[in-house]
Amino acid sequence: MRSEILDERKLSQLSQSALGRSLIEIFSTQNLTTYFQPIVDLQSHQVYAVEALTRGPEQSALFSPLNLFRAASDLDCLEEMDWLARQTAIGSYKEMVGIHQNRVKLFLNVTVNLLQKGMQQGRTLECLRDLGLSPAQVVIELTELQPVENYEQFLSSIRYYREMGFSVSVDDLGSGYNGLRIWSEVKPDYVKIDRHFIQEIHRYPEKQNFLEVMVSLSKKMGTKVIAEGIETPEELSVLETLGVDYVQGFLLARPQPQIVMQPKFQWQHRTSAHEIGFEERVESLIEDCVTVPEDFSASELGTLFLKENDLEWVVVVDKNHKPMGMFYRDQFVSTLAKPFMRELYTRKKVTELMDKELFVFDSSTSLIEASRRFTNKKSGKRNAFVVRNEATGKLMGVASFISLLKAMTNLQIQSAQYANPLTRLPGNKPIKQCIQKHLSGTNPFAVIYVDVDNFKPFNDHYSFEEGDQVIIEIARILSKVSSQYGSFVGHIGGDDFVLIMDGDKPIQQVCERILLEFRSNIERFYSPEDQKRGGIRALNREGEEVFFPLMSLSLGVLKVNPQNIGHPQKLASEATKAKKAAKHQGGNTFVVREV
């Protein structure tokens, strides 16, 4: 490998310094490691791609990729180091991705410094072919160490990658020297938003405004947006609302030598297609529609609209009955009515005139997801969307946005009936349904009954309004923890809550996390004086003034084998016993019972 990458002149040059000799050692032993960080699709919540991140020898200053590549650049062997890093990354990707290689893309970092110098072409493609990989699986991610000076050579290199079948991504938009210019001239398939604009975005409206503009611009340019540096659920929530396509960050997974196929963050309301009822899917809104083939003429389409007075829209399909575009009656007829437009239009094929910017949803897409995606995009004059079979991609029908709005309104009314009005968490009916669902199965599960100690004295002493704020804070804590561990959280009423989770979840870890979060946040609801003394003096149930310590939580954990519980009432009784046992032990504790 040493002779293949470094020529004699470079070897002689590097051997003149200690740093250069360290680089020679890396080349000769191929002592690089590739770390992979997942890029997650916000629509499916699945890993869409992995970014390859190079690390140098452990326990050395060159372990950091920033130090490694800067040293290589300073000592004039950046191209050789880049090539070794790419070889290592591609080989590791091939070895680890396994059966997912056709689904999970590989993002490879390439510095613009090399592209503008005209780096040797063909080596990456040859390496992929040797390993049985396709360039369609690889995204070339452009990173900047220096400003781009030779733009002609730089753009020529990008065109070469595109011609070979690679996709292109611009990294750290907003932080580099030429980010916006590169974006406008390269027209990348992906653009990564620098983490500066993502950190605490939920606290800064100006960051939200910036990202909203970037997302809107990217949609018009046909570019997918990747947000980097997500570390909190609050940041993730804003990114979902703004319509970001993909996310990457420590909240989802840290870079590591192994490829992770499942993000560690679990969405609270993540529901599979099989768990969504038919009435909650876009499939339930489908209306019959008229289709025309792609060789249909505009003249024939005009005749069709004039003949069928009730025809609102027409879908253009290919030979496999997959949707290609749409026509809306009002727009099409009004266009033909303009001077000279009929003569111009009627000679064209429908594929030249159709609206290609379709709203397309798979049949199992939830109404909530469809509504969210619709509100995150500018619909213009479009008033309908296409529904396709997710297995075949074939057209199933068309649905109007009015029907989606009506269905969403009905869902919201139904949700309001079942949710606790203060916390908006599921109330008693959804809780019972969740428990009954688990009892009907065969897999063990756990119920955590959450009760607040010393809540009534606090509520009486401070005010009902302050008490409500405590309840809302507890709901926030439980929702945060439950979303991370994929459990259900409900509000029974008052200061009583419940978590329900599969039996293979780390129940002790969940309880400890809840108690830690509560202890870290509860003191701020007390006055400084009460914080200092560790509680309040208030009247007990007998009307006597006594001292009540700061509020704490008692968690009664019930591990349930469905075969041992005949009725939900027995489960509720056993869970209550577990909660009482926890209260008996003192504040901020949990007790586990099994049935």
Coordinates of C-alpha atoms in Angstrom, one line a residue:
M1 CA 0.0 0.0 0.0
R2 CA 2.9 2.3 0.8
S3 CA 4.3 2.1 -2.7
E4 CA 0.9 2.3 -4.3
I5 CA -0.1 5.6 -2.7
L6 CA 3.1 7.6 -1.9
D7 CA 5.8 8.1 -4.6
E8 CA 9.5 8.4 -3.7
R9 CA 9.4 12.2 -3.8
K10 CA 6.5 12.3 -1.2
L11 CA 8.2 9.7 1.0
S12 CA 11.4 11.7 1.0
Q13 CA 9.6 15.0 1.8
L14 CA 7.5 13.5 4.6
S15 CA 10.5 11.8 6.2
Q16 CA 12.0 15.2 7.0
S17 CA 9.7 15.9 10.0
A18 CA 8.2 14.0 12.9
L19 CA 4.7 14.8 11.8
G20 CA 5.6 13.6 8.3
R21 CA 7.0 10.3 9.6
S22 CA 3.7 9.8 11.5
L23 CA 1.8 10.2 8.2
I24 CA 4.2 7.7 6.5
E25 CA 3.4 5.2 9.3
I26 CA -0.3 5.7 8.7
F27 CA 0.1 5.1 5.0
S28 CA 2.3 2.0 5.4
T29 CA 0.1 0.3 8.0
Q30 CA -3.2 1.7 6.6
N31 CA -4.0 2.7 10.2
L32 CA -7.2 4.5 9.6
T33 CA -10.6 3.6 11.0
T34 CA -14.0 4.6 9.5
Y35 CA -16.7 5.7 11.9
F36 CA -20.3 5.7 10.6
Q37 CA -23.1 8.1 11.7
P38 CA -26.6 7.4 10.5
I39 CA -28.7 9.9 8.5
V40 CA -32.4 9.3 9.3
D41 CA -35.4 9.9 7.1
L42 CA -37.9 12.0 8.9
Q43 CA -40.8 10.5 6.9
S44 CA -40.1 6.8 7.7
H45 CA -37.9 7.3 10.8
Q46 CA -35.6 4.7 9.3
V47 CA -31.8 5.0 8.6
Y48 CA -31.5 6.4 5.0
A49 CA -27.8 6.7 4.8
V50 CA -24.5 6.7 6.8
E51 CA -21.8 9.2 6.6
A52 CA -18.2 7.9 6.7
L53 CA -16.0 9.7 9.1
T54 CA -12.3 9.0 9.1
R55 CA -10.3 8.6 12.3
G56 CA -6.5 8.3 12.6
P57 CA -4.5 6.2 15.0
E58 CA -6.1 6.0 18.5
Q59 CA -4.3 7.7 21.4
S60 CA -2.6 10.1 18.9
A61 CA -3.1 13.7 17.9
L62 CA -4.0 12.6 14.4
F63 CA -7.0 10.6 15.6
S64 CA -9.1 13.8 15.0
P65 CA -10.0 14.0 11.3
L66 CA -9.5 17.8 11.4
N67 CA -5.9 17.3 12.6
L68 CA -5.3 14.4 10.3
F69 CA -6.4 16.1 7.0
R70 CA -4.9 19.5 7.9
A71 CA -1.6 17.8 8.5
A72 CA -1.9 16.0 5.2
S73 CA -2.7 19.3 3.5
D74 CA 0.2 21.1 5.1
L75 CA 2.6 18.4 4.1
D76 CA 1.3 18.1 0.5
C77 CA -0.2 14.6 0.7
L78 CA -3.9 15.5 1.0
E79 CA -4.9 13.6 -2.1
E80 CA -3.1 10.5 -1.0
M81 CA -4.7 10.7 2.5
D82 CA -8.1 11.3 1.0
W83 CA -7.8 8.3 -1.3
L84 CA -6.7 6.0 1.6
A85 CA -9.6 7.3 3.7
R86 CA -12.1 6.6 0.8
Q87 CA -10.7 3.1 0.2
T88 CA -11.0 2.3 3.9
A89 CA -14.6 3.7 4.1
I90 CA -15.9 1.9 1.1
G91 CA -14.4 -1.4 2.3
S92 CA -15.8 -1.0 5.8
Y93 CA -19.2 0.0 4.4
K94 CA -19.3 -3.1 2.1
E95 CA -18.3 -5.4 5.0
M96 CA -20.8 -4.0 7.5
V97 CA -23.9 -2.9 5.6
G98 CA -24.7 -6.4 4.5
I99 CA -28.2 -7.0 3.1
H100 CA -29.1 -3.3 3.5
Q101 CA -26.6 -2.1 0.9
N102 CA -29.2 -1.4 -1.7
R103 CA -31.3 0.7 0.8
V104 CA -28.7 2.6 2.8
K105 CA -26.5 5.1 0.9
L106 CA -22.9 5.9 1.8
F107 CA -21.9 9.6 2.1
L108 CA -18.2 10.1 1.3
N109 CA -16.5 13.4 2.2
V110 CA -14.3 15.0 -0.5
T111 CA -12.7 18.3 0.0
V112 CA -13.2 21.0 -2.6
N113 CA -9.5 21.7 -2.5
L114 CA -8.9 18.4 -4.3
L115 CA -11.7 18.9 -6.8
Q116 CA -10.4 22.3 -7.9
K117 CA -7.0 20.8 -8.5
G118 CA -8.3 18.0 -10.7
M119 CA -7.7 14.9 -8.6
Q120 CA -7.1 11.6 -10.3
Q121 CA -10.4 10.3 -11.7
G122 CA -11.8 6.8 -11.9
R123 CA -10.3 5.3 -8.8
T124 CA -13.5 5.5 -6.6
L125 CA -15.6 4.0 -9.4
E126 CA -13.0 1.2 -9.8
C127 CA -12.9 0.5 -6.1
L128 CA -16.7 0.3 -6.0
R129 CA -16.8 -2.1 -8.9
D130 CA -14.2 -4.4 -7.4
L131 CA -16.4 -4.7 -4.3
G132 CA -19.6 -5.2 -6.3
L133 CA -21.1 -1.8 -5.4
S134 CA -22.8 0.8 -7.6
P135 CA -22.1 4.5 -7.7
A136 CA -25.8 5.0 -7.2
Q137 CA -25.3 3.9 -3.6
V138 CA -22.7 6.7 -3.0
V139 CA -23.1 10.4 -2.3
I140 CA -20.1 12.6 -2.7
E141 CA -20.2 15.1 0.1
L142 CA -18.3 18.4 -0.6
T143 CA -16.5 19.9 2.4
E144 CA -14.4 23.1 2.5
L145 CA -11.0 23.5 4.1
Q146 CA -10.1 26.5 1.8
P147 CA -12.0 28.8 -0.6
V148 CA -12.7 27.6 -4.1
E149 CA -10.4 29.4 -6.5
N150 CA -10.4 27.2 -9.7
Y151 CA -14.1 27.0 -10.2
E152 CA -13.9 25.7 -13.7
Q153 CA -11.9 22.6 -12.6
F154 CA -14.1 22.2 -9.6
L155 CA -17.3 22.1 -11.6
S156 CA -15.7 19.8 -14.1
S157 CA -14.9 17.3 -11.4
I158 CA -18.5 17.5 -10.1
R159 CA -19.9 16.9 -13.6
Y160 CA -17.6 13.9 -13.9
Y161 CA -19.0 12.4 -10.6
R162 CA -22.6 13.0 -11.8
E163 CA -21.9 11.4 -15.2
M164 CA -20.6 8.3 -13.4
G165 CA -23.8 8.0 -11.4
F166 CA -22.9 9.5 -8.1
S167 CA -25.1 11.9 -6.2
V168 CA -23.7 15.1 -4.7
S169 CA -24.1 16.8 -1.3
V170 CA -22.9 20.2 0.0
D171 CA -21.8 20.0 3.6
D172 CA -22.2 22.7 6.4
L173 CA -24.3 25.2 4.4
G174 CA -23.9 28.5 6.1
S175 CA -20.4 28.0 7.6
G176 CA -18.1 27.5 4.6
Y177 CA -16.4 30.0 2.3
N178 CA -18.6 29.4 -0.8
G179 CA -21.6 27.5 0.4
L180 CA -24.4 29.4 -1.4
R181 CA -22.4 29.8 -4.6
I182 CA -21.6 26.0 -4.6
W183 CA -25.3 25.3 -4.0
S184 CA -26.4 27.5 -6.9
E185 CA -23.9 26.3 -9.4
V186 CA -23.6 22.6 -8.5
K187 CA -27.3 22.2 -7.8
P188 CA -26.6 19.3 -5.4
D189 CA -28.9 16.4 -4.6
Y190 CA -28.6 17.1 -0.9
V191 CA -27.6 20.1 1.2
K192 CA -26.5 19.9 4.9
I193 CA -27.5 22.8 7.2
D194 CA -24.6 23.7 9.5
R195 CA -25.3 22.7 13.2
H196 CA -25.0 26.4 14.3
F197 CA -28.5 26.9 12.8
I198 CA -29.8 23.7 14.5
Q199 CA -28.6 24.1 18.1
E200 CA -31.5 25.2 20.3
I201 CA -33.5 26.2 17.2
H202 CA -36.6 25.9 19.4
R203 CA -35.5 28.9 21.4
Y204 CA -34.5 31.2 18.5
P205 CA -37.2 32.3 16.0
E206 CA -34.5 33.8 13.7
K207 CA -32.9 30.3 13.3
Q208 CA -36.4 28.9 12.5
N209 CA -36.9 31.7 9.9
F210 CA -33.5 30.9 8.3
L211 CA -34.2 27.2 8.0
E212 CA -37.7 27.8 6.7
V213 CA -36.2 29.8 3.9
M214 CA -33.6 27.2 3.2
V215 CA -36.2 24.4 3.1
S216 CA -38.4 26.4 0.8
L217 CA -35.5 27.2 -1.6
S218 CA -34.4 23.6 -1.6
K219 CA -37.9 22.4 -2.6
K220 CA -37.8 24.7 -5.6
M221 CA -34.3 23.5 -6.6
G222 CA -35.1 19.8 -6.1
T223 CA -32.6 19.5 -3.3
K224 CA -33.1 17.4 -0.1
V225 CA -32.3 19.0 3.2
I226 CA -30.2 17.3 5.9
A227 CA -30.0 19.0 9.3
E228 CA -26.9 18.2 11.3
G229 CA -26.1 18.3 15.0
I230 CA -29.5 17.4 16.5
E231 CA -29.0 16.7 20.2
T232 CA -32.5 17.3 21.8
P233 CA -36.1 16.1 21.1
E234 CA -37.1 19.8 21.1
E235 CA -34.7 20.6 18.2
L236 CA -36.0 17.5 16.3
S237 CA -39.6 18.5 16.8
V238 CA -39.0 21.9 15.2
L239 CA -37.2 20.3 12.2
E240 CA -40.1 18.0 11.6
T241 CA -42.5 20.9 11.7
L242 CA -40.4 22.9 9.2
G243 CA -40.3 20.0 6.7
V244 CA -36.7 19.0 6.8
D245 CA -36.1 15.7 4.9
Y246 CA -33.3 14.0 6.9
V247 CA -31.6 14.5 10.2
Q248 CA -28.2 13.5 11.7
G249 CA -26.9 14.0 15.3
F250 CA -26.1 12.6 18.7
L251 CA -29.8 12.3 19.6
L252 CA -30.2 9.7 16.9
A253 CA -26.8 8.0 17.1
R254 CA -23.1 8.9 17.7
P255 CA -20.5 8.0 15.1
Q256 CA -19.1 4.6 15.8
P257 CA -17.1 1.9 13.9
Q258 CA -20.2 -0.2 13.4
I259 CA -23.1 0.7 11.1
V260 CA -26.3 1.3 13.2
M261 CA -29.5 0.4 11.4
Q262 CA -31.9 1.7 14.0
P263 CA -31.8 5.2 15.5
K264 CA -31.6 5.2 19.3
F265 CA -34.2 7.9 19.5
Q266 CA -37.7 6.4 19.3
W267 CA -40.6 8.6 18.3
Q268 CA -43.5 8.6 20.8
H269 CA -46.2 8.3 18.2
R270 CA -44.3 6.1 15.9
T271 CA -47.0 3.7 14.4
S272 CA -46.6 1.0 11.8
A273 CA -49.0 0.8 8.9
H274 CA -50.5 -2.3 10.4
E275 CA -51.4 -0.5 13.6
I276 CA -53.1 2.4 11.9
G277 CA -56.8 1.8 11.3
F278 CA -58.2 2.0 7.8
E279 CA -60.1 5.2 8.7
E280 CA -56.8 6.8 9.8
R281 CA -55.0 6.3 6.5
V282 CA -55.1 8.3 3.3
E283 CA -56.4 5.1 1.6
S284 CA -59.8 5.8 3.2
L285 CA -60.1 9.1 1.3
I286 CA -59.5 7.7 -2.2
E287 CA -61.9 8.8 -5.0
D288 CA -62.2 7.3 -8.5
C289 CA -60.2 9.2 -11.0
V290 CA -59.7 9.3 -14.8
T291 CA -56.3 8.5 -16.2
V292 CA -54.7 9.1 -19.5
P293 CA -51.5 7.6 -21.0
E294 CA -48.3 9.5 -21.4
D295 CA -48.7 9.7 -25.2
F296 CA -52.1 11.4 -24.9
S297 CA -52.3 14.8 -26.7
A298 CA -53.4 18.0 -25.1
S299 CA -56.1 18.3 -27.8
E300 CA -57.6 14.9 -26.7
L301 CA -57.4 16.0 -23.0
G302 CA -59.3 19.3 -23.8
T303 CA -62.0 17.2 -25.5
L304 CA -62.2 15.0 -22.5
F305 CA -62.7 17.9 -20.1
L306 CA -65.3 19.5 -22.3
K307 CA -67.2 16.2 -22.6
E308 CA -67.1 15.3 -18.9
N309 CA -68.5 18.4 -17.0
D310 CA -68.0 16.8 -13.6
L311 CA -64.4 15.9 -14.2
E312 CA -62.2 17.8 -11.7
W313 CA -58.8 16.3 -12.4
V314 CA -57.0 13.8 -14.6
V315 CA -53.9 11.8 -13.8
V316 CA -51.2 11.0 -16.4
V317 CA -49.8 7.4 -15.9
D318 CA -47.0 5.5 -17.5
K319 CA -47.3 2.1 -19.1
N320 CA -47.0 0.5 -15.7
H321 CA -49.9 2.6 -14.4
K322 CA -47.6 4.7 -12.1
P323 CA -48.5 8.4 -11.7
M324 CA -46.5 10.9 -13.7
G325 CA -48.4 14.1 -13.4
M326 CA -51.8 15.8 -13.1
F327 CA -54.2 18.2 -14.8
Y328 CA -56.8 20.3 -12.9
R329 CA -59.9 21.2 -14.8
D330 CA -60.1 24.9 -13.9
Q331 CA -56.4 25.6 -14.7
F332 CA -56.4 23.7 -17.9
V333 CA -59.7 25.1 -19.3
S334 CA -58.8 28.6 -18.3
T335 CA -55.4 28.4 -20.0
L336 CA -57.0 27.1 -23.2
A337 CA -59.4 30.1 -23.1
K338 CA -56.6 32.6 -23.4
P339 CA -55.7 34.0 -26.9
F340 CA -53.5 31.8 -29.0
M341 CA -53.0 29.3 -26.2
R342 CA -55.3 26.7 -27.8
E343 CA -53.2 26.6 -30.9
L344 CA -50.0 26.3 -28.9
Y345 CA -51.3 23.7 -26.4
T346 CA -53.2 21.3 -28.7
R347 CA -50.0 20.3 -30.6
K348 CA -48.3 19.2 -27.5
K349 CA -48.3 15.9 -25.5
V350 CA -49.7 15.9 -22.0
T351 CA -46.3 15.1 -20.5
E352 CA -45.0 18.5 -21.7
L353 CA -47.8 20.4 -19.9
M354 CA -48.8 18.3 -16.9
D355 CA -48.1 19.4 -13.3
K356 CA -45.2 17.2 -12.3
E357 CA -45.0 18.5 -8.7
L358 CA -47.4 15.9 -7.4
F359 CA -48.3 15.3 -3.8
V360 CA -47.9 11.5 -3.7
F361 CA -48.7 9.4 -0.6
D362 CA -48.5 5.6 -0.1
S363 CA -51.8 4.1 0.7
S364 CA -50.8 3.3 4.3
T365 CA -49.7 6.9 5.1
S366 CA -51.5 8.2 8.2
L367 CA -53.8 11.2 7.9
I368 CA -51.6 13.0 10.4
E369 CA -48.4 12.4 8.4
A370 CA -50.1 13.5 5.2
S371 CA -51.5 16.6 6.8
R372 CA -48.1 17.5 8.2
R373 CA -46.3 17.1 4.9
F374 CA -49.0 19.1 3.1
T375 CA -48.8 22.0 5.5
N376 CA -45.0 22.1 5.3
K377 CA -45.2 22.6 1.5
K378 CA -46.6 25.4 -0.6
S379 CA -49.5 23.7 -2.5
G380 CA -50.1 26.6 -4.9
K381 CA -53.3 25.9 -6.8
R382 CA -53.2 22.2 -6.2
N383 CA -56.3 20.8 -4.5
A384 CA -55.7 17.1 -4.6
F385 CA -53.1 14.4 -4.1
V386 CA -52.3 11.0 -5.5
V387 CA -52.5 7.8 -3.6
R388 CA -50.4 4.8 -4.8
N389 CA -49.8 1.2 -3.8
E390 CA -46.7 1.2 -1.7
A391 CA -45.6 -2.2 -2.9
T392 CA -46.0 -1.7 -6.7
G393 CA -46.1 2.1 -7.0
K394 CA -49.2 1.9 -9.1
L395 CA -51.9 4.5 -8.9
M396 CA -54.8 3.7 -6.6
G397 CA -56.8 6.9 -6.8
V398 CA -56.9 10.6 -6.0
A399 CA -58.1 12.4 -2.8
S400 CA -58.9 16.0 -2.3
F401 CA -57.3 18.2 0.4
I402 CA -60.8 19.2 1.5
S403 CA -61.5 15.5 2.4
L404 CA -58.1 15.4 4.2
L405 CA -59.0 18.5 6.2
K406 CA -62.4 17.1 7.2
A407 CA -60.9 13.7 8.3
M408 CA -58.2 15.5 10.3
T409 CA -60.9 17.6 12.0
N410 CA -62.8 14.5 13.0
L411 CA -59.6 12.9 14.4
Q412 CA -58.9 16.0 16.4
I413 CA -62.4 16.0 17.9
Q414 CA -62.0 12.3 18.8
S415 CA -58.6 12.9 20.3
A416 CA -59.9 15.8 22.4
Q417 CA -62.6 13.5 23.8
Y418 CA -60.0 10.9 24.9
A419 CA -57.1 13.2 26.0
N420 CA -56.6 14.8 29.4
P421 CA -57.5 18.5 29.0
L422 CA -54.5 19.8 31.1
T423 CA -51.6 17.7 29.8
R424 CA -53.1 16.5 26.4
L425 CA -51.9 13.0 27.3
P426 CA -54.1 10.0 26.5
G427 CA -56.8 9.7 29.2
N428 CA -58.5 6.7 30.8
K429 CA -60.1 5.3 27.7
P430 CA -56.9 5.1 25.6
I431 CA -55.1 3.7 28.7
K432 CA -57.6 0.9 29.0
Q433 CA -57.4 0.2 25.3
C434 CA -53.6 0.0 25.5
I435 CA -53.7 -2.4 28.5
Q436 CA -56.3 -4.5 26.9
K437 CA -54.2 -4.8 23.8
H438 CA -51.3 -6.0 25.8
L439 CA -53.4 -8.5 27.8
S440 CA -54.8 -9.9 24.5
G441 CA -51.3 -10.8 23.4
T442 CA -48.8 -13.3 24.7
N443 CA -45.7 -11.1 25.3
P444 CA -44.8 -9.9 28.8
F445 CA -45.1 -6.2 29.4
A446 CA -44.7 -3.7 32.3
V447 CA -47.0 -1.1 33.8
I448 CA -45.4 1.8 35.8
Y449 CA -47.9 3.6 38.1
V450 CA -46.6 7.1 38.8
D451 CA -47.8 9.0 41.9
V452 CA -46.6 12.4 43.3
D453 CA -45.9 12.5 47.0
N454 CA -46.8 15.7 48.9
F455 CA -48.6 17.2 45.9
K456 CA -51.8 18.2 47.8
P457 CA -50.0 20.3 50.4
F458 CA -48.1 22.0 47.7
N459 CA -51.3 22.6 45.7
D460 CA -53.0 24.0 48.8
H461 CA -50.1 26.1 49.9
Y462 CA -49.1 27.8 46.6
S463 CA -52.2 27.7 44.4
F464 CA -54.1 25.5 41.9
E465 CA -52.3 27.3 39.1
E466 CA -48.9 26.4 40.5
G467 CA -50.1 22.8 41.0
D468 CA -51.2 22.6 37.3
Q469 CA -47.7 23.7 36.3
V470 CA -46.2 20.8 38.3
I471 CA -48.6 18.4 36.6
I472 CA -47.6 19.7 33.2
E473 CA -43.9 19.4 34.1
I474 CA -44.4 15.8 35.1
A475 CA -46.2 15.1 31.9
R476 CA -43.3 16.6 30.0
I477 CA -40.8 14.5 31.8
L478 CA -42.7 11.3 31.3
S479 CA -43.3 12.1 27.6
K480 CA -39.6 12.7 27.2
V481 CA -38.5 9.5 28.8
S482 CA -41.2 7.4 27.1
S483 CA -40.3 8.7 23.7
Q484 CA -36.7 7.6 24.2
Y485 CA -37.7 4.1 25.3
G486 CA -40.7 3.6 23.0
S487 CA -43.4 3.3 25.7
F488 CA -46.9 4.6 26.1
V489 CA -47.7 7.3 28.6
G490 CA -51.1 8.2 29.9
H491 CA -52.6 10.6 32.4
I492 CA -55.1 8.9 34.7
G493 CA -56.1 12.1 36.4
G494 CA -54.9 14.5 39.1
D495 CA -51.3 13.6 39.9
D496 CA -51.6 10.0 38.7
F497 CA -49.9 8.8 35.5
V498 CA -49.1 5.5 33.9
L499 CA -46.4 4.2 31.5
I500 CA -46.9 0.9 29.6
M501 CA -44.0 -0.7 27.8
D502 CA -42.9 -4.1 26.4
G503 CA -41.3 -6.4 28.8
D504 CA -37.9 -6.4 27.1
K505 CA -37.4 -2.7 27.8
P506 CA -34.8 -1.6 30.5
I507 CA -37.5 -1.0 33.1
Q508 CA -35.1 -0.1 35.9
Q509 CA -33.2 2.3 33.7
V510 CA -36.5 4.0 32.7
C511 CA -37.5 4.4 36.4
E512 CA -34.1 5.8 37.4
R513 CA -34.3 8.3 34.5
I514 CA -37.8 9.5 35.5
L515 CA -36.7 10.0 39.1
L516 CA -33.5 11.8 38.1
E517 CA -35.4 14.2 35.7
F518 CA -38.0 14.9 38.4
R519 CA -35.4 15.6 41.2
S520 CA -33.5 17.9 38.8
N521 CA -36.6 20.0 38.0
I522 CA -38.9 20.1 41.0
E523 CA -37.1 22.5 43.3
R524 CA -37.7 25.5 40.9
F525 CA -41.5 25.3 41.8
Y526 CA -40.7 26.3 45.4
S527 CA -39.7 29.6 46.8
P528 CA -36.0 30.1 47.7
E529 CA -36.9 29.9 51.4
D530 CA -38.8 26.6 51.0
Q531 CA -36.0 25.2 48.8
K532 CA -33.5 26.1 51.6
R533 CA -35.5 24.4 54.3
G534 CA -36.4 21.4 52.0
G535 CA -40.1 21.7 52.1
I536 CA -43.2 23.6 53.4
R537 CA -45.3 23.9 56.5
A538 CA -48.9 23.3 55.7
L539 CA -52.1 21.8 57.2
N540 CA -52.5 18.0 57.0
R541 CA -55.9 16.2 56.6
E542 CA -56.6 16.6 60.3
G543 CA -56.1 20.4 60.1
E544 CA -52.8 20.4 61.9
E545 CA -49.8 22.3 60.7
V546 CA -46.9 20.0 59.9
F547 CA -43.8 20.0 57.7
F548 CA -44.0 18.4 54.2
P549 CA -40.8 17.7 52.4
L550 CA -40.3 18.6 48.7
M551 CA -42.5 16.7 46.3
S552 CA -41.2 13.3 45.1
L553 CA -42.3 10.4 43.0
S554 CA -43.4 6.9 43.9
L555 CA -43.2 4.4 41.0
G556 CA -45.1 1.2 41.3
V557 CA -43.8 -1.2 38.6
L558 CA -45.8 -4.3 37.7
K559 CA -44.2 -6.9 35.4
V560 CA -47.1 -8.7 33.7
N561 CA -47.4 -12.1 32.1
P562 CA -50.7 -11.8 30.2
Q563 CA -51.5 -15.5 30.9
N564 CA -51.6 -14.8 34.6
I565 CA -54.0 -11.8 34.4
G566 CA -57.6 -12.6 33.6
H567 CA -59.1 -9.1 33.8
P568 CA -57.8 -5.5 33.6
Q569 CA -59.3 -4.8 37.1
K570 CA -56.9 -7.3 38.6
L571 CA -54.0 -5.6 36.9
A572 CA -55.1 -2.2 38.2
S573 CA -55.3 -3.7 41.7
E574 CA -51.8 -5.2 41.6
A575 CA -50.4 -1.9 40.2
T576 CA -51.9 0.0 43.0
K577 CA -50.3 -2.4 45.5
A578 CA -46.9 -1.8 43.9
K579 CA -47.4 2.0 44.1
K580 CA -48.3 1.9 47.8
A581 CA -45.2 -0.2 48.4
A582 CA -43.1 2.4 46.8
K583 CA -44.7 5.2 48.8
H584 CA -44.1 3.2 52.0
Q585 CA -40.3 3.2 51.2
G586 CA -40.2 7.0 51.0
G587 CA -39.8 9.6 48.3
N588 CA -38.3 9.1 44.8
T589 CA -38.3 5.3 44.9
F590 CA -39.7 2.5 42.8
V591 CA -40.9 -1.0 43.7
V592 CA -41.1 -3.9 41.2
R593 CA -43.8 -6.6 41.5
E594 CA -44.5 -9.5 39.1
V595 CA -47.7 -11.2 38.3

